Amino acid sequence: MKAVVCHGPRDYRLEEVPVPRPGPGEVLVRVHLAGVCASDGKAWDGAPKIWGTNDGQGRYIEPPVIVGHEFVAQVVAFGEGAEGRDGLAIGDYVCSEQIVPCQDCLYCKEGLYWLCEPHDIYGFHQRTPGSWAEYMVFPRKALNYKLPAGMDPDHGVFVEPLGCAVHTINRAEIRFNDVVVIAGCGSLGLGMVAAAKMKSPKTIVALDLHPARLELARKCGADITINPRDEDAVTKVKEMTGGYGCDVYIEATGAPRAVTQGLDMIRKRGRFIEFSVFRDLVTADWSIIGDTKELDIKGVHLSPHAYDTAIRMIAEGRLPMDEIITHKLPLEDYEQGIQMVIDGSASLKVTLRP
Ligand SMILES: [Zn+2]
Ligand SMILES: [Zn+2]
């Protein structure tokens, strides 16, 4: 089968490799559509935060490995004893959570499976080859989900990113009276807008530098959109909150400036939710967090307990999926896909069709 194999930064190759065989408890699937994530762009580019050395977080990439953690696929075969697991049948369209938890480490035993120490994520570690290939295997400990009948299978490729957006909103613990600012309306930020809408806060404010993305943010449920290129976002948010600032600020841009902007526009005792992976170190006035505003700062990683909600949101048509999935390229054009994601100006969700 064809597969994109990562050998190192900027050294990805389209190769012919054997179709994997499902072992006991495993499921063989044919990849229907695979996503290109911002983290794929950063990994390709050699971002030290993703490659690094093993920093104890288990985040490093382990080449050679087949790339890709976003996908929708179709069940092809079951390994020994796997028939019918997770309610799956041959031909079903399925997703699988990007992390395959070990169920044995400190975090797994505490129920925090998405922080699992070995951290086997599809497309990063050799134990979990990824989705930029014609076939892949869901391991025995994988967390699998069947897509509902009637849902466009192509839309299933957005379940993983939308799951991350749902987890972000769960972390924000939004209340009815909150003014929620979501900085960054890439595909993840748009998912956060749609998920925040389901929590019914007073006002959802979306920030982005691209007018077309702000238009989509309105379709996803944003009440107010601000382009920081045209107007001062901090001043505007303070004006609409009687000078206090927003209750919740969600950072989903990956730009250091969006962090300091958030610290400036958030109210005292506000909740600052950090989602992004940054290419560069971020410098901020740390005193704002304690002495000035007594903020709650929360980080977000992956999409635990969020796939069911993400699948339901797509099935219910809560997002304009056909406008969010902007590109469906043949697998062979993966380098073009990576470049589009790195550039970011003319695409939202870029996908690959094996
Ligand atoms: Zn991703
Ligand atoms: Zn674990």
CSV table of C-alpha atoms and ligand atoms in Angstrom, one decimal:
chain,number,residue,atom,x,y,z
A,1,MET,CA,0.0,0.0,0.0
A,2,LYS,CA,1.0,3.7,-0.3
A,3,ALA,CA,2.0,5.5,2.9
A,4,VAL,CA,3.7,8.7,3.8
A,5,VAL,CA,6.6,7.8,6.1
A,6,CYS,CA,8.4,10.4,8.3
A,7,HIS,CA,12.1,9.8,8.4
A,8,GLY,CA,13.0,13.2,10.1
A,9,PRO,CA,12.2,16.9,9.8
A,10,ARG,CA,11.6,17.8,6.1
A,11,ASP,CA,12.2,14.2,5.2
A,12,TYR,CA,8.8,12.7,4.5
A,13,ARG,CA,8.6,10.1,1.7
A,14,LEU,CA,5.7,8.4,-0.2
A,15,GLU,CA,6.6,4.7,0.1
A,16,GLU,CA,5.2,1.3,-0.8
A,17,VAL,CA,4.8,-0.7,2.4
A,18,PRO,CA,3.0,-3.9,3.3
A,19,VAL,CA,-0.7,-3.7,4.3
A,20,PRO,CA,-0.7,-4.2,8.1
A,21,ARG,CA,-2.3,-7.4,9.5
A,22,PRO,CA,-4.7,-7.1,12.4
A,23,GLY,CA,-3.5,-9.0,15.5
A,24,PRO,CA,-5.7,-10.3,18.3
A,25,GLY,CA,-8.3,-7.7,19.3
A,26,GLU,CA,-7.3,-5.3,16.5
A,27,VAL,CA,-9.3,-3.8,13.7
A,28,LEU,CA,-8.0,-3.3,10.1
A,29,VAL,CA,-9.5,-0.2,8.4
A,30,ARG,CA,-9.2,1.4,5.0
A,31,VAL,CA,-8.5,5.1,5.4
A,32,HIS,CA,-11.3,7.2,3.7
A,33,LEU,CA,-10.0,10.7,4.4
A,34,ALA,CA,-7.1,11.9,6.5
A,35,GLY,CA,-6.5,15.4,7.9
A,36,VAL,CA,-3.4,17.6,7.9
A,37,CYS,CA,-3.1,19.2,11.4
A,38,ALA,CA,-1.2,22.4,12.3
A,39,SER,CA,1.0,20.1,14.4
A,40,ASP,CA,1.8,18.1,11.2
A,41,GLY,CA,3.1,21.3,9.7
A,42,LYS,CA,5.2,22.0,12.8
A,43,ALA,CA,6.5,18.5,12.9
A,44,TRP,CA,7.5,18.6,9.2
A,45,ASP,CA,9.3,21.9,9.8
A,46,GLY,CA,11.3,20.4,12.7
A,47,ALA,CA,9.7,22.4,15.6
A,48,PRO,CA,11.8,21.6,18.7
A,49,LYS,CA,8.7,21.4,21.0
A,50,ILE,CA,7.5,18.5,18.9
A,51,TRP,CA,10.8,16.8,18.1
A,52,GLY,CA,13.0,17.7,21.0
A,53,THR,CA,14.5,14.9,22.9
A,54,ASN,CA,12.3,12.7,25.1
A,55,ASP,CA,11.5,15.4,27.7
A,56,GLY,CA,9.5,13.1,29.9
A,57,GLN,CA,6.3,14.1,28.2
A,58,GLY,CA,6.8,11.4,25.6
A,59,ARG,CA,5.9,13.9,22.9
A,60,TYR,CA,8.8,13.2,20.5
A,61,ILE,CA,8.3,11.7,17.1
A,62,GLU,CA,9.8,8.3,16.6
A,63,PRO,CA,10.8,7.9,13.0
A,64,PRO,CA,10.4,6.1,10.7
A,65,VAL,CA,6.7,6.3,11.3
A,66,ILE,CA,3.6,6.6,9.1
A,67,VAL,CA,2.2,10.1,9.6
A,68,GLY,CA,-1.3,11.2,10.5
A,69,HIS,CA,-3.6,11.3,13.6
A,70,GLU,CA,-6.8,12.8,12.0
A,71,PHE,CA,-8.9,10.4,9.9
A,72,VAL,CA,-12.2,8.7,9.1
A,73,ALA,CA,-11.9,5.1,7.9
A,74,GLN,CA,-14.0,2.0,6.9
A,75,VAL,CA,-13.8,-1.3,8.7
A,76,VAL,CA,-12.2,-4.0,6.5
A,77,ALA,CA,-11.3,-6.9,8.8
A,78,PHE,CA,-11.1,-8.0,12.4
A,79,GLY,CA,-8.2,-9.7,14.1
A,80,GLU,CA,-8.8,-12.7,16.3
A,81,GLY,CA,-11.5,-12.0,19.0
A,82,ALA,CA,-12.2,-8.5,17.7
A,83,GLU,CA,-15.4,-9.2,15.8
A,84,GLY,CA,-18.1,-6.8,16.9
A,85,ARG,CA,-15.9,-4.9,19.3
A,86,ASP,CA,-17.2,-1.3,19.9
A,87,GLY,CA,-20.3,-2.3,18.0
A,88,LEU,CA,-18.4,-2.3,14.7
A,89,ALA,CA,-19.2,-4.3,11.6
A,90,ILE,CA,-17.4,-4.6,8.2
A,91,GLY,CA,-18.1,-1.5,6.1
A,92,ASP,CA,-18.8,0.8,9.0
A,93,TYR,CA,-17.3,4.3,9.0
A,94,VAL,CA,-15.2,4.8,12.1
A,95,CYS,CA,-12.9,7.1,14.0
A,96,SER,CA,-10.5,6.3,16.8
A,97,GLU,CA,-9.2,8.6,19.4
A,98,GLN,CA,-5.7,9.9,18.5
A,99,ILE,CA,-4.2,8.5,21.7
A,100,VAL,CA,-4.1,4.8,22.4
A,101,PRO,CA,-3.7,4.7,26.2
A,102,CYS,CA,-1.6,2.0,27.9
A,103,GLN,CA,-4.2,1.7,30.7
A,104,ASP,CA,-1.3,0.9,33.1
A,105,CYS,CA,0.6,4.2,33.9
A,106,LEU,CA,0.0,6.6,36.7
A,107,TYR,CA,-2.3,8.8,34.6
A,108,CYS,CA,-4.3,6.0,33.1
A,109,LYS,CA,-4.9,4.6,36.5
A,110,GLU,CA,-6.0,8.1,37.7
A,111,GLY,CA,-8.5,8.1,34.8
A,112,LEU,CA,-6.5,10.8,32.9
A,113,TYR,CA,-5.9,8.5,29.9
A,114,TRP,CA,-5.2,11.4,27.5
A,115,LEU,CA,-2.1,12.2,29.5
A,116,CYS,CA,-0.9,8.6,29.3
A,117,GLU,CA,2.9,8.5,29.9
A,118,PRO,CA,4.0,6.3,27.0
A,119,HIS,CA,1.7,8.6,24.9
A,120,ASP,CA,1.2,6.4,21.8
A,121,ILE,CA,-0.5,8.8,19.3
A,122,TYR,CA,-1.2,7.6,15.8
A,123,GLY,CA,1.4,9.0,13.4
A,124,PHE,CA,3.9,9.8,16.1
A,125,HIS,CA,5.1,6.5,17.5
A,126,GLN,CA,6.0,3.3,15.8
A,127,ARG,CA,3.5,1.3,17.9
A,128,THR,CA,0.7,3.4,16.4
A,129,PRO,CA,1.3,4.0,12.6
A,130,GLY,CA,-0.8,6.8,11.3
A,131,SER,CA,-3.5,7.6,8.7
A,132,TRP,CA,-1.6,9.0,5.8
A,133,ALA,CA,-1.8,5.6,4.2
A,134,GLU,CA,-4.3,3.3,2.4
A,135,TYR,CA,-4.8,1.1,5.5
A,136,MET,CA,-4.2,1.3,9.2
A,137,VAL,CA,-4.8,-0.8,12.3
A,138,PHE,CA,-6.7,0.2,15.4
A,139,PRO,CA,-4.8,-1.5,18.2
A,140,ARG,CA,-6.4,-3.6,21.0
A,141,LYS,CA,-6.5,-0.7,23.4
A,142,ALA,CA,-7.7,1.9,20.9
A,143,LEU,CA,-10.9,3.9,21.7
A,144,ASN,CA,-13.1,3.5,18.6
A,145,TYR,CA,-16.3,5.2,17.5
A,146,LYS,CA,-18.8,4.3,14.8
A,147,LEU,CA,-20.2,7.2,12.8
A,148,PRO,CA,-24.0,7.4,12.6
A,149,ALA,CA,-25.8,6.4,9.4
A,150,GLY,CA,-26.7,9.4,7.3
A,151,MET,CA,-23.6,11.4,8.2
A,152,ASP,CA,-21.4,12.3,5.3
A,153,PRO,CA,-18.4,10.1,5.8
A,154,ASP,CA,-16.0,12.9,4.6
A,155,HIS,CA,-17.2,15.0,7.6
A,156,GLY,CA,-15.9,12.3,9.9
A,157,VAL,CA,-12.3,13.6,9.3
A,158,PHE,CA,-13.2,16.6,11.5
A,159,VAL,CA,-14.2,14.5,14.6
A,160,GLU,CA,-10.6,14.6,16.0
A,161,PRO,CA,-10.1,18.4,15.7
A,162,LEU,CA,-13.6,19.1,16.9
A,163,GLY,CA,-13.1,16.8,19.8
A,164,CYS,CA,-10.1,18.9,20.9
A,165,ALA,CA,-12.4,22.0,20.6
A,166,VAL,CA,-15.1,20.4,22.7
A,167,HIS,CA,-12.5,19.5,25.4
A,168,THR,CA,-11.3,23.1,25.4
A,169,ILE,CA,-14.8,24.4,26.0
A,170,ASN,CA,-15.3,21.8,28.8
A,171,ARG,CA,-12.2,23.1,30.5
A,172,ALA,CA,-13.5,26.7,30.2
A,173,GLU,CA,-16.6,25.8,32.4
A,174,ILE,CA,-18.7,28.4,30.7
A,175,ARG,CA,-21.5,30.1,32.6
A,176,PHE,CA,-24.7,31.7,31.3
A,177,ASN,CA,-23.5,35.3,32.0
A,178,ASP,CA,-20.1,34.9,30.6
A,179,VAL,CA,-18.5,37.0,27.8
A,180,VAL,CA,-16.3,34.4,26.0
A,181,VAL,CA,-13.5,35.5,23.7
A,182,ILE,CA,-12.1,32.9,21.3
A,183,ALA,CA,-8.9,34.1,19.7
A,184,GLY,CA,-8.1,32.4,16.4
A,185,CYS,CA,-10.7,31.1,14.0
A,186,GLY,CA,-8.8,28.3,12.2
A,187,SER,CA,-10.7,25.0,12.0
A,188,LEU,CA,-10.1,24.4,15.8
A,189,GLY,CA,-11.3,27.9,16.8
A,190,LEU,CA,-14.4,27.5,14.7
A,191,GLY,CA,-15.1,24.3,16.5
A,192,MET,CA,-14.7,26.1,19.8
A,193,VAL,CA,-17.2,28.8,18.8
A,194,ALA,CA,-19.7,26.1,17.9
A,195,ALA,CA,-19.1,24.2,21.1
A,196,ALA,CA,-19.3,27.4,23.2
A,197,LYS,CA,-22.6,28.2,21.6
A,198,MET,CA,-24.1,25.0,23.0
A,199,LYS,CA,-23.2,26.3,26.5
A,200,SER,CA,-25.3,29.4,25.9
A,201,PRO,CA,-23.1,32.2,27.3
A,202,LYS,CA,-24.2,35.8,27.2
A,203,THR,CA,-21.8,36.8,24.3
A,204,ILE,CA,-19.3,34.9,22.1
A,205,VAL,CA,-16.6,37.1,20.6
A,206,ALA,CA,-14.4,35.7,17.8
A,207,LEU,CA,-11.1,37.2,16.9
A,208,ASP,CA,-9.1,36.6,13.6
A,209,LEU,CA,-7.0,38.4,11.1
A,210,HIS,CA,-8.9,36.9,8.1
A,211,PRO,CA,-12.4,38.4,7.3
A,212,ALA,CA,-13.5,35.1,5.6
A,213,ARG,CA,-12.9,33.2,8.8
A,214,LEU,CA,-14.8,35.7,10.9
A,215,GLU,CA,-17.7,35.2,8.5
A,216,LEU,CA,-17.5,31.5,9.2
A,217,ALA,CA,-17.3,32.2,13.0
A,218,ARG,CA,-20.6,34.0,12.7
A,219,LYS,CA,-22.1,30.9,11.0
A,220,CYS,CA,-20.8,28.8,13.9
A,221,GLY,CA,-22.5,31.0,16.5
A,222,ALA,CA,-20.2,34.0,17.2
A,223,ASP,CA,-22.3,37.0,18.3
A,224,ILE,CA,-19.5,39.6,17.7
A,225,THR,CA,-16.4,39.3,15.5
A,226,ILE,CA,-13.3,41.5,15.7
A,227,ASN,CA,-10.4,41.8,13.3
A,228,PRO,CA,-7.4,43.0,15.4
A,229,ARG,CA,-6.0,44.4,12.1
A,230,ASP,CA,-8.9,46.9,11.9
A,231,GLU,CA,-9.7,47.7,15.5
A,232,ASP,CA,-8.1,47.4,18.9
A,233,ALA,CA,-9.6,44.2,20.3
A,234,VAL,CA,-8.7,44.9,24.0
A,235,THR,CA,-10.4,48.3,23.9
A,236,LYS,CA,-13.5,46.9,22.2
A,237,VAL,CA,-13.9,44.0,24.6
A,238,LYS,CA,-13.4,46.3,27.6
A,239,GLU,CA,-16.0,48.7,26.1
A,240,MET,CA,-18.6,45.9,25.8
A,241,THR,CA,-18.0,44.7,29.4
A,242,GLY,CA,-18.3,48.0,31.3
A,243,GLY,CA,-14.5,48.3,31.4
A,244,TYR,CA,-14.0,45.0,33.2
A,245,GLY,CA,-12.9,42.6,30.4
A,246,CYS,CA,-14.1,39.2,29.3
A,247,ASP,CA,-14.8,36.3,31.7
A,248,VAL,CA,-13.2,33.7,29.6
A,249,TYR,CA,-10.3,34.0,27.1
A,250,ILE,CA,-9.5,31.0,24.9
A,251,GLU,CA,-6.1,31.2,23.1
A,252,ALA,CA,-6.2,29.2,19.8
A,253,THR,CA,-3.9,31.1,17.5
A,254,GLY,CA,-0.4,29.9,18.4
A,255,ALA,CA,0.9,33.5,18.2
A,256,PRO,CA,2.7,34.8,21.4
A,257,ARG,CA,1.0,38.2,20.9
A,258,ALA,CA,-2.4,36.6,21.5
A,259,VAL,CA,-1.3,35.5,24.9
A,260,THR,CA,-0.4,39.0,26.1
A,261,GLN,CA,-3.6,40.3,24.4
A,262,GLY,CA,-5.6,37.8,26.4
A,263,LEU,CA,-3.9,38.8,29.7
A,264,ASP,CA,-4.8,42.4,28.9
A,265,MET,CA,-8.5,41.9,28.0
A,266,ILE,CA,-9.5,39.4,30.7
A,267,ARG,CA,-11.3,40.5,33.9
A,268,LYS,CA,-10.0,39.8,37.4
A,269,ARG,CA,-10.7,36.1,38.4
A,270,GLY,CA,-11.2,35.3,34.7
A,271,ARG,CA,-10.4,32.0,33.1
A,272,PHE,CA,-7.6,31.9,30.6
A,273,ILE,CA,-7.6,28.7,28.5
A,274,GLU,CA,-4.5,27.8,26.5
A,275,PHE,CA,-4.9,25.4,23.6
A,276,SER,CA,-2.0,26.3,21.2
A,277,VAL,CA,1.3,24.7,20.5
A,278,PHE,CA,3.8,27.6,20.1
A,279,ARG,CA,6.8,27.6,17.8
A,280,ASP,CA,8.5,30.2,19.9
A,281,LEU,CA,8.8,30.9,23.6
A,282,VAL,CA,6.2,33.3,25.0
A,283,THR,CA,7.1,36.2,27.2
A,284,ALA,CA,4.4,37.7,29.4
A,285,ASP,CA,4.0,39.7,32.6
A,286,TRP,CA,3.5,36.8,35.0
A,287,SER,CA,2.4,39.2,37.8
A,288,ILE,CA,-0.9,39.7,36.0
A,289,ILE,CA,-1.9,36.1,36.8
A,290,GLY,CA,-1.4,36.5,40.5
A,291,ASP,CA,-1.1,40.0,42.0
A,292,THR,CA,-3.1,41.9,39.4
A,293,LYS,CA,-6.0,39.7,38.4
A,294,GLU,CA,-5.9,36.4,40.3
A,295,LEU,CA,-6.6,34.4,37.1
A,296,ASP,CA,-7.3,30.8,36.6
A,297,ILE,CA,-5.0,29.5,33.8
A,298,LYS,CA,-5.9,26.1,32.3
A,299,GLY,CA,-4.1,24.1,29.6
A,300,VAL,CA,-5.8,21.8,27.2
A,301,HIS,CA,-4.4,18.6,25.6
A,302,LEU,CA,-6.2,16.3,23.1
A,303,SER,CA,-9.9,15.4,23.3
A,304,PRO,CA,-10.9,13.2,26.2
A,305,HIS,CA,-14.6,12.2,26.6
A,306,ALA,CA,-15.3,14.5,23.6
A,307,TYR,CA,-15.7,12.2,20.6
A,308,ASP,CA,-19.4,11.4,21.2
A,309,THR,CA,-20.2,15.2,21.4
A,310,ALA,CA,-18.1,16.0,18.3
A,311,ILE,CA,-19.8,13.3,16.3
A,312,ARG,CA,-23.2,14.6,17.4
A,313,MET,CA,-22.4,18.2,16.6
A,314,ILE,CA,-21.4,17.2,13.0
A,315,ALA,CA,-24.4,15.0,12.6
A,316,GLU,CA,-26.7,17.8,13.8
A,317,GLY,CA,-25.2,20.2,11.3
A,318,ARG,CA,-23.9,22.7,13.9
A,319,LEU,CA,-21.0,23.6,11.7
A,320,PRO,CA,-20.7,24.5,7.9
A,321,MET,CA,-18.6,21.4,7.3
A,322,ASP,CA,-18.3,21.8,3.6
A,323,GLU,CA,-16.9,25.3,4.1
A,324,ILE,CA,-14.5,24.1,6.9
A,325,ILE,CA,-13.1,21.2,4.9
A,326,THR,CA,-11.6,23.4,2.2
A,327,HIS,CA,-9.3,20.9,0.4
A,328,LYS,CA,-9.3,17.2,-0.5
A,329,LEU,CA,-6.0,16.4,-2.1
A,330,PRO,CA,-4.8,13.0,-3.3
A,331,LEU,CA,-2.3,11.4,-0.8
A,332,GLU,CA,0.5,11.9,-3.3
A,333,ASP,CA,0.1,15.7,-2.8
A,334,TYR,CA,0.8,15.6,1.0
A,335,GLU,CA,3.7,18.1,0.7
A,336,GLN,CA,1.4,20.6,-0.9
A,337,GLY,CA,-1.1,20.0,1.9
A,338,ILE,CA,1.6,20.5,4.6
A,339,GLN,CA,2.7,23.8,2.9
A,340,MET,CA,-1.0,25.0,2.8
A,341,VAL,CA,-1.3,24.4,6.5
A,342,ILE,CA,1.9,26.1,7.3
A,343,ASP,CA,1.0,29.1,5.2
A,344,GLY,CA,-2.6,29.1,6.5
A,345,SER,CA,-3.9,32.0,4.5
A,346,ALA,CA,-6.0,30.1,1.9
A,347,SER,CA,-7.2,27.0,3.7
A,348,LEU,CA,-9.0,25.8,6.8
A,349,LYS,CA,-9.1,22.0,7.0
A,350,VAL,CA,-6.8,20.4,4.5
A,351,THR,CA,-7.4,16.7,3.9
A,352,LEU,CA,-5.7,13.8,2.0
A,353,ARG,CA,-7.5,11.0,0.1
A,354,PRO,CA,-5.4,7.8,0.0
B,1,ZN,ZN,-4.7,17.3,15.0
B,2,ZN,ZN,-1.0,5.2,30.3
